[in-house]
Backbone as a ProteinNet text record, in pm:
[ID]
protein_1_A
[PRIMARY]
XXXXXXXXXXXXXXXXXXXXXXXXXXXXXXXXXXXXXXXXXXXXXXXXXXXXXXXXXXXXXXXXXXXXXXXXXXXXXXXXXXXXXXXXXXXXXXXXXXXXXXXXXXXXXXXXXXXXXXXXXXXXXXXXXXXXXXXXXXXXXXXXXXXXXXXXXXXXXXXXXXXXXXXXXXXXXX
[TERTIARY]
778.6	831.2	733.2	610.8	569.1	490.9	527	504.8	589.7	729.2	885.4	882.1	797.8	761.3	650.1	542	503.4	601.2	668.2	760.1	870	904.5	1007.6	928.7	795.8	672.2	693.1	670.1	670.3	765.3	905.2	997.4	1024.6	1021.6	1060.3	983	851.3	751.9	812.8	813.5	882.3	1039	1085.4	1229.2	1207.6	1137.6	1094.9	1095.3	1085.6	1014.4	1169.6	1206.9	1391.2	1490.2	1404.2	1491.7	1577.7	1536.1	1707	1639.9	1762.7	1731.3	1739.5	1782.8	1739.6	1582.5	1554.6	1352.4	1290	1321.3	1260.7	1250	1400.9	1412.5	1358.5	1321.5	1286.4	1094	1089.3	930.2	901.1	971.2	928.8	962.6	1071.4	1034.8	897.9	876.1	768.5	640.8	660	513.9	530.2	633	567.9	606.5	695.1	657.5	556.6	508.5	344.7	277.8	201.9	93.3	146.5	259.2	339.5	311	375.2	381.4	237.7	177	19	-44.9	-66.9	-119	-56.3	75.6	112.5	96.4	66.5	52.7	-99.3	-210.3	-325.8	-343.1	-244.7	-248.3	-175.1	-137.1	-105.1	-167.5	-259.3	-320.3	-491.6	-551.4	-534.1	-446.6	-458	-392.7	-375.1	-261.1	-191.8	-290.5	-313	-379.4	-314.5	-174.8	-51.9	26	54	181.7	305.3	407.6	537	563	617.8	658.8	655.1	513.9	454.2	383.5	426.7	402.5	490.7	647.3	661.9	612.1	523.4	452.9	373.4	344.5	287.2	394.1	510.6	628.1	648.6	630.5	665.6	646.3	496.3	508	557	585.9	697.9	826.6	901.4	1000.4	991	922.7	930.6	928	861.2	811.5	993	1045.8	1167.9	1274.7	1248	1331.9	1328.7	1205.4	1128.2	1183.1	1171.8	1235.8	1400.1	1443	1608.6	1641.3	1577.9	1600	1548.6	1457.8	1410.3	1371.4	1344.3	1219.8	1320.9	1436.9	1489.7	1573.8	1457	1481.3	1344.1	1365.4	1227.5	1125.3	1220.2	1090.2	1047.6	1115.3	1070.6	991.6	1010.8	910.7	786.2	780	634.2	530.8	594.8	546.4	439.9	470.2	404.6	419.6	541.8	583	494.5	473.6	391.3	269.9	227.6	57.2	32.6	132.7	165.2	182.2	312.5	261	130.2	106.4	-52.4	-152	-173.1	-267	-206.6	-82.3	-7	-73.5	-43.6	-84.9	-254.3	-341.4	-480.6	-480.7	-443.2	-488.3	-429.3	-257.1	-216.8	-282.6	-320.6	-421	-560.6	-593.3	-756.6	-757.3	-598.5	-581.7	-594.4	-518.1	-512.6	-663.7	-737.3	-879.9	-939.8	-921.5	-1029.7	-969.1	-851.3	-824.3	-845.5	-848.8	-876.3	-1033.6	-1134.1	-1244.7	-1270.4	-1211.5	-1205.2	-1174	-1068.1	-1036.7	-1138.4	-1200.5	-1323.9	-1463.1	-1461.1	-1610.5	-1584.5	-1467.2	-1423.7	-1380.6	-1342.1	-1278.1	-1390.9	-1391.3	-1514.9	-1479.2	-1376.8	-1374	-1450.1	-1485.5	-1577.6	-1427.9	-1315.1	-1230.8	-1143.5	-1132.4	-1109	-1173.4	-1252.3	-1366.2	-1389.9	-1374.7	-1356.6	-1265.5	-1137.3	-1010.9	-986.5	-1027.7	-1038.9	-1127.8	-1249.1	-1328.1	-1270.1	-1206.4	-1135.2	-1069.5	-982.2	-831	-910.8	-1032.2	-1069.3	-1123.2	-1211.9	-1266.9	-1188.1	-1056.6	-974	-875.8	-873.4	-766.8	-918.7	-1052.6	-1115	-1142.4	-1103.5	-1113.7	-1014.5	-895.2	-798.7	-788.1	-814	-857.3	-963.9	-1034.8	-1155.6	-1105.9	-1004.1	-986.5	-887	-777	-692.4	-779.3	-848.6	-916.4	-1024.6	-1120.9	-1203.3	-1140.1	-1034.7	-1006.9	-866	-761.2	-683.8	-710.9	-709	-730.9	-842.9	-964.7	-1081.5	-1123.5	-1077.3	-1019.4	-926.9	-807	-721.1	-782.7	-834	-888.4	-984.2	-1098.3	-1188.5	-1179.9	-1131.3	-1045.2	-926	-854	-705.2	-648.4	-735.6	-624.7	-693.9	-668.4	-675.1	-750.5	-820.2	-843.6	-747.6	-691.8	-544.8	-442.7	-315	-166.3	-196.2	-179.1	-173.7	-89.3	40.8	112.5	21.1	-35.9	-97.6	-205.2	-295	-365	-360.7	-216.6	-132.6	-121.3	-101.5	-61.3	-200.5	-283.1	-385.8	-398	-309.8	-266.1	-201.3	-173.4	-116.3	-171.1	-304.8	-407.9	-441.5	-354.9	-388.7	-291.6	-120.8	-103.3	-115.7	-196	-253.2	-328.9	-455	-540.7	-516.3	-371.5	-315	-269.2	-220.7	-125.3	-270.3	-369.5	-467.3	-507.1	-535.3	-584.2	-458.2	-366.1	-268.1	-244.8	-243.5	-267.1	-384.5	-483	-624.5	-683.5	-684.8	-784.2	-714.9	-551.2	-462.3	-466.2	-411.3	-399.2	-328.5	-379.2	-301.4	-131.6
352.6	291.2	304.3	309.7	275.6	421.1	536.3	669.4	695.8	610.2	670.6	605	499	437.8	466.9	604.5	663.5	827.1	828.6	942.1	874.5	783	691.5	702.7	695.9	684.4	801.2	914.6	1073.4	1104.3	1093.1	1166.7	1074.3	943.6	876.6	933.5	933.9	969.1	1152.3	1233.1	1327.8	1302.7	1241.4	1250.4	1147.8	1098.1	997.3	1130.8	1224.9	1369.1	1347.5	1365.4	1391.2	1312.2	1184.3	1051.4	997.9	1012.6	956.6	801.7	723.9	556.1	502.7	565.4	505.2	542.4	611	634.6	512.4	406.2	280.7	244.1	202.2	150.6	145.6	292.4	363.2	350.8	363.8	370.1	235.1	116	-33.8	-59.5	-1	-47.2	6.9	98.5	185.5	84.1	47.5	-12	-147.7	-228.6	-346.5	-339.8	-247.9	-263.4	-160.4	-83.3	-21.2	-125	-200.1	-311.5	-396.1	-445.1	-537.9	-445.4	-378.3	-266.6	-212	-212.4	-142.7	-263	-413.1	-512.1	-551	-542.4	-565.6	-470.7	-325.1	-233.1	-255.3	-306.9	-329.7	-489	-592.3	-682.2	-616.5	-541.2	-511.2	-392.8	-329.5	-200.6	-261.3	-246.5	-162.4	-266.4	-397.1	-512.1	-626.3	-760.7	-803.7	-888.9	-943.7	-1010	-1121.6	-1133.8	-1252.6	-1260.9	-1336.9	-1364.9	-1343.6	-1254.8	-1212.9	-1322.6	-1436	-1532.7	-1558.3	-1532.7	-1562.7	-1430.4	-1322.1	-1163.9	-1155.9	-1253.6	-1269.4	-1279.4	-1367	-1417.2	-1331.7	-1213.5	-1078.1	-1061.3	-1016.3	-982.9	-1087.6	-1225.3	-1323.5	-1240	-1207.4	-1214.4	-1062.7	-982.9	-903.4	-918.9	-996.6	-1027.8	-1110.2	-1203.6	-1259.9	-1186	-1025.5	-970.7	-871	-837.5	-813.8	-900.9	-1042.2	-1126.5	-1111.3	-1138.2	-1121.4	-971.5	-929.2	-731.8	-745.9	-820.2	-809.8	-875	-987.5	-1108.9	-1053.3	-1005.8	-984.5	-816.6	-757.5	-626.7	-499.7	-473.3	-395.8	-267.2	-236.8	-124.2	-76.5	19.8	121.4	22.3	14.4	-117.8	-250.7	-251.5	-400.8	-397.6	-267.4	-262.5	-188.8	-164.4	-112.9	-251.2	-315	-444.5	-500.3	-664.7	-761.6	-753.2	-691.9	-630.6	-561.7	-454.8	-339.9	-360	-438.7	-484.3	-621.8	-702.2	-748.8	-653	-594.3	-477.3	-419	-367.9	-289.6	-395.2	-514.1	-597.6	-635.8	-646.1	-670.1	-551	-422.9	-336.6	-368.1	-389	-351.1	-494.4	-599.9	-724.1	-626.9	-623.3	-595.3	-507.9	-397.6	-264.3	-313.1	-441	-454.3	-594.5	-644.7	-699	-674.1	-532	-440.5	-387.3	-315.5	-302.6	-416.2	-494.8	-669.5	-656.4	-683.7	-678.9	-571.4	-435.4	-343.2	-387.7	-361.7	-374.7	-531.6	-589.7	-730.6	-660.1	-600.3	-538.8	-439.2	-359.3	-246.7	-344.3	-485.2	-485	-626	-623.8	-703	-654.4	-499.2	-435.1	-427.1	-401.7	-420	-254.6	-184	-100.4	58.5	152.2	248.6	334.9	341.8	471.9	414.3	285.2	209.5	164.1	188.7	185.2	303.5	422	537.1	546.8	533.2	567.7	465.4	339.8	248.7	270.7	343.1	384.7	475.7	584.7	749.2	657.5	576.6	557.9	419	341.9	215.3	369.3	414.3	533.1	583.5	605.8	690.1	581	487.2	350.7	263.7	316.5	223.6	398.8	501.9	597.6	628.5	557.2	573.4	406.4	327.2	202.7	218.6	266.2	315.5	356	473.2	581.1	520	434.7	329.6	252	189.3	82.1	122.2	251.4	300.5	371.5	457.9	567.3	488.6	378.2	324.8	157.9	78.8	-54.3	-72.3	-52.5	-90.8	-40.2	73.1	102.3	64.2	45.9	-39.3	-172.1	-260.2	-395.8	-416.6	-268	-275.7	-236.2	-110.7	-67.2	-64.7	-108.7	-76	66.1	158.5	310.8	361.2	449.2	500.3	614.5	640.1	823.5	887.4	792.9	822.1	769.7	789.2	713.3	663	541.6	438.7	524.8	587.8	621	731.3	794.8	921.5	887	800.7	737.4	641.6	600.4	527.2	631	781	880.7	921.4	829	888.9	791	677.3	589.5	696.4	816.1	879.7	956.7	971.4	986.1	912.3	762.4	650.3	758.7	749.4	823.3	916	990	1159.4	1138.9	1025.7	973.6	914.5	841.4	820.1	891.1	977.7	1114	1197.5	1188.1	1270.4	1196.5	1059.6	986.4	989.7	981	997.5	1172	1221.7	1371.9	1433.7	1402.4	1457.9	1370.8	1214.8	1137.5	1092.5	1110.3	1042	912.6	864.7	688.4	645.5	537.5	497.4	393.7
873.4	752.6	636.8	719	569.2	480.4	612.2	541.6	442.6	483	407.7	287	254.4	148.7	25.2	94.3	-2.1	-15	87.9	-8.7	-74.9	-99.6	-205.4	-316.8	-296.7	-443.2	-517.8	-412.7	-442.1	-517.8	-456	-531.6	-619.9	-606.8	-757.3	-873.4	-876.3	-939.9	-1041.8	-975.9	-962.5	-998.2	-956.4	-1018.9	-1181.9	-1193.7	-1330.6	-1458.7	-1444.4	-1480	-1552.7	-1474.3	-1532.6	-1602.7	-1614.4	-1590.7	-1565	-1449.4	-1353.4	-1342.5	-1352.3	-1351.6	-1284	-1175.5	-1023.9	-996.3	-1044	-989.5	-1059.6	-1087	-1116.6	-1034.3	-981.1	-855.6	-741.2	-694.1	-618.7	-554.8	-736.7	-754.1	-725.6	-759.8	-750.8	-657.9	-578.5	-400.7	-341.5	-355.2	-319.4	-298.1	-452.3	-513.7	-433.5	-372.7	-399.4	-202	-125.7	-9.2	91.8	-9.7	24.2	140.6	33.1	50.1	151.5	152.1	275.4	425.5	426.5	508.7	566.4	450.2	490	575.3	562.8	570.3	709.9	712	858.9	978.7	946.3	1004.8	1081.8	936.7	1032.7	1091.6	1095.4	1150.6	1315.3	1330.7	1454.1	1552	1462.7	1508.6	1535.2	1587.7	1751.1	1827.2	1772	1857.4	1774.9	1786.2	1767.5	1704.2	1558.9	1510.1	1463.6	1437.9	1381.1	1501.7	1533.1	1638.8	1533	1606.9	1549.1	1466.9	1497.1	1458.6	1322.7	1292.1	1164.1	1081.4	1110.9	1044.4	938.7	915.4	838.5	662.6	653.3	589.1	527.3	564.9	498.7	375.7	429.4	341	214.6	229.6	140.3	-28.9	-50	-157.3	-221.2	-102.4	-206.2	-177.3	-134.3	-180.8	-270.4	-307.9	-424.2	-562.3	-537.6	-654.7	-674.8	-562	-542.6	-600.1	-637.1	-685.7	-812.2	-813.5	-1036.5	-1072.5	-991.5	-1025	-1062	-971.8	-997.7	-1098.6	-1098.9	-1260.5	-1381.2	-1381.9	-1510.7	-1535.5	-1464.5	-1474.7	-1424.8	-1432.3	-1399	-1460	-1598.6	-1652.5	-1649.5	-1711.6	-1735.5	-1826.1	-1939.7	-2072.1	-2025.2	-1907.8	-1893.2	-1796.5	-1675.9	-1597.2	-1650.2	-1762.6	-1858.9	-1926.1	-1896.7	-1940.2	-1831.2	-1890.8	-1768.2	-1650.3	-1634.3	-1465	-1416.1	-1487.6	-1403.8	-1379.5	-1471.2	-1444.2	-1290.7	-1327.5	-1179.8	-1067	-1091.6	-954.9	-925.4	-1010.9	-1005.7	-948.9	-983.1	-913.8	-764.6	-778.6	-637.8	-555	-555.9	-516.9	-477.3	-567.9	-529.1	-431.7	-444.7	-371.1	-250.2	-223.5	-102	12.2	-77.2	-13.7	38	-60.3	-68.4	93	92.7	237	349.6	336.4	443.6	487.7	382.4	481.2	465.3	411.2	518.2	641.2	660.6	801.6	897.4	843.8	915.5	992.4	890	879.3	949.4	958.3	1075.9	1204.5	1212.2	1379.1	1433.3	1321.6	1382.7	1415.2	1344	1367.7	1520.3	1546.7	1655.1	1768.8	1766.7	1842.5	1930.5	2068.6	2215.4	2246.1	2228.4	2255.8	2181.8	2243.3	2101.5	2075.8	2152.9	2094.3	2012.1	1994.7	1915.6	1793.5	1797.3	1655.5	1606.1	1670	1607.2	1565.1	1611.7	1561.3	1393	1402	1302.9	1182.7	1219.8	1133.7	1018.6	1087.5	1028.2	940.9	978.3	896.5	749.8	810.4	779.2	614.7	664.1	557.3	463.5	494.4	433.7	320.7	341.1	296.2	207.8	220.5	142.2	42.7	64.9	-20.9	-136.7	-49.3	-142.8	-246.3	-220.7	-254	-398.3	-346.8	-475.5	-603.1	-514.2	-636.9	-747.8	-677.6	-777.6	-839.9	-808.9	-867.5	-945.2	-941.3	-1020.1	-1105.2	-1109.9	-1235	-1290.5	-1225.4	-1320.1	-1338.7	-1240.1	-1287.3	-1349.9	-1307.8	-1390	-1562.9	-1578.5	-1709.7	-1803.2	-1686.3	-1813	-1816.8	-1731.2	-1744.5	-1861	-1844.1	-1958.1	-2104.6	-2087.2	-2215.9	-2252.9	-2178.6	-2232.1	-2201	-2140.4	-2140	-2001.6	-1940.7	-1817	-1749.7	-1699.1	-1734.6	-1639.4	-1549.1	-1492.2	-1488.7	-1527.3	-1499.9	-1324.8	-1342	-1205.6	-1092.6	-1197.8	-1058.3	-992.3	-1047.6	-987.4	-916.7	-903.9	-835.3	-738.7	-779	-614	-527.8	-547	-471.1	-331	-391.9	-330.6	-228.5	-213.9	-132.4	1.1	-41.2	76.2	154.8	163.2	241.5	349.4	332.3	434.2	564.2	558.5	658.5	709.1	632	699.7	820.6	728.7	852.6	935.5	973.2	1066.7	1182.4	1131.9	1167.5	1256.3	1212.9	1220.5	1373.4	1351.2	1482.2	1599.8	1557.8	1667.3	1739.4	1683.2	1701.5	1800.1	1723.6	1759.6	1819.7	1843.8	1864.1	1969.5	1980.1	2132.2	2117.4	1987.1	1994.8	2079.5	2135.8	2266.1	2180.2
[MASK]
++++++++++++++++++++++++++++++++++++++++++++++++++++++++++++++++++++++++++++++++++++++++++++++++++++++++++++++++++++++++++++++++++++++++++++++++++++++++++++++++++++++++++++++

């Protein structure tokens, strides 16, 4: 799911080119169930850190951002606004969740093929983490302009499942 959620990013991104007005849509699902998705993925990898019951509770706050999207933010101008800068911080908190917790399961994990495998992916999700937060948020925060469009630097969010793909492949995740 949550690979199919940075290709929702992709082609929205790409179809935005054209302006089709469903790639809002598209792109703001993307954006706000990324981070949900990413965060529950490492609450369960290598092993079960939330009891089902309550994994819920990951999801809460993007559906809430899913609610504010349908009420108010559901054109292009309005999601250029106060919207998008909410997403965008939604995004870095959600991502910046996901490796605390990662980085909680590697330095807890007893096992070493398990700490290798956590390491690759923990490396790759604090690489792509950086690169949003050093070349678009911290610029627009300080100056106001970017030396990259956010979306293009969310993209680099898609390095997280390569390195996934990579440990399951090559490394034989159990």
């Amino acid at each position: 799911l949550w690979s199919l959620v940075h290709a929702l990013i992709i082609i929205s991104i790409m179809g935005s080119q054209y302006e089709l007005s469903s790639m809002v849509l598209l792109r703001t699902l993307g954006y706000i169930f990324g981070p949900a998705l990413f965060s529950h993925l490492f609450l369960s990898f290598p092993r079960e850190l939330l009891p089902r019951r309550r994994s819920f509770i990951v999801y809460l706050p993007a559906l809430i951002l899913v609610l504010i999207y349908g009420l108010w933010a559901r054109d292009e101008d309005a999601f250029n606004t106060w919207f998008k800068e909410l997403v965008f911080l939604y995004l870095l908190v959600g991502y910046g969740v996901g490796v605390i917790v990662c980085g909680y399961s590697y330095f807890t994990s007893s096992y070493e093929r398990h700490k290798l495998q956590i390491r690759f992916v923990l490396a790759s999700a604090g690489l792509a983490l950086l690169l949003f937060l050093g070349l678009s948020l911290l610029p627009s925060i300080v100056t106001g302009s970017t030396a990259l469009p956010p979306e293009l630097t969310v993209l680099g969010t898609g390095v997280i499942p390569v390195a996934f793909a990579y440990v399951i492949v090559k490394e034989k995740l159990p």
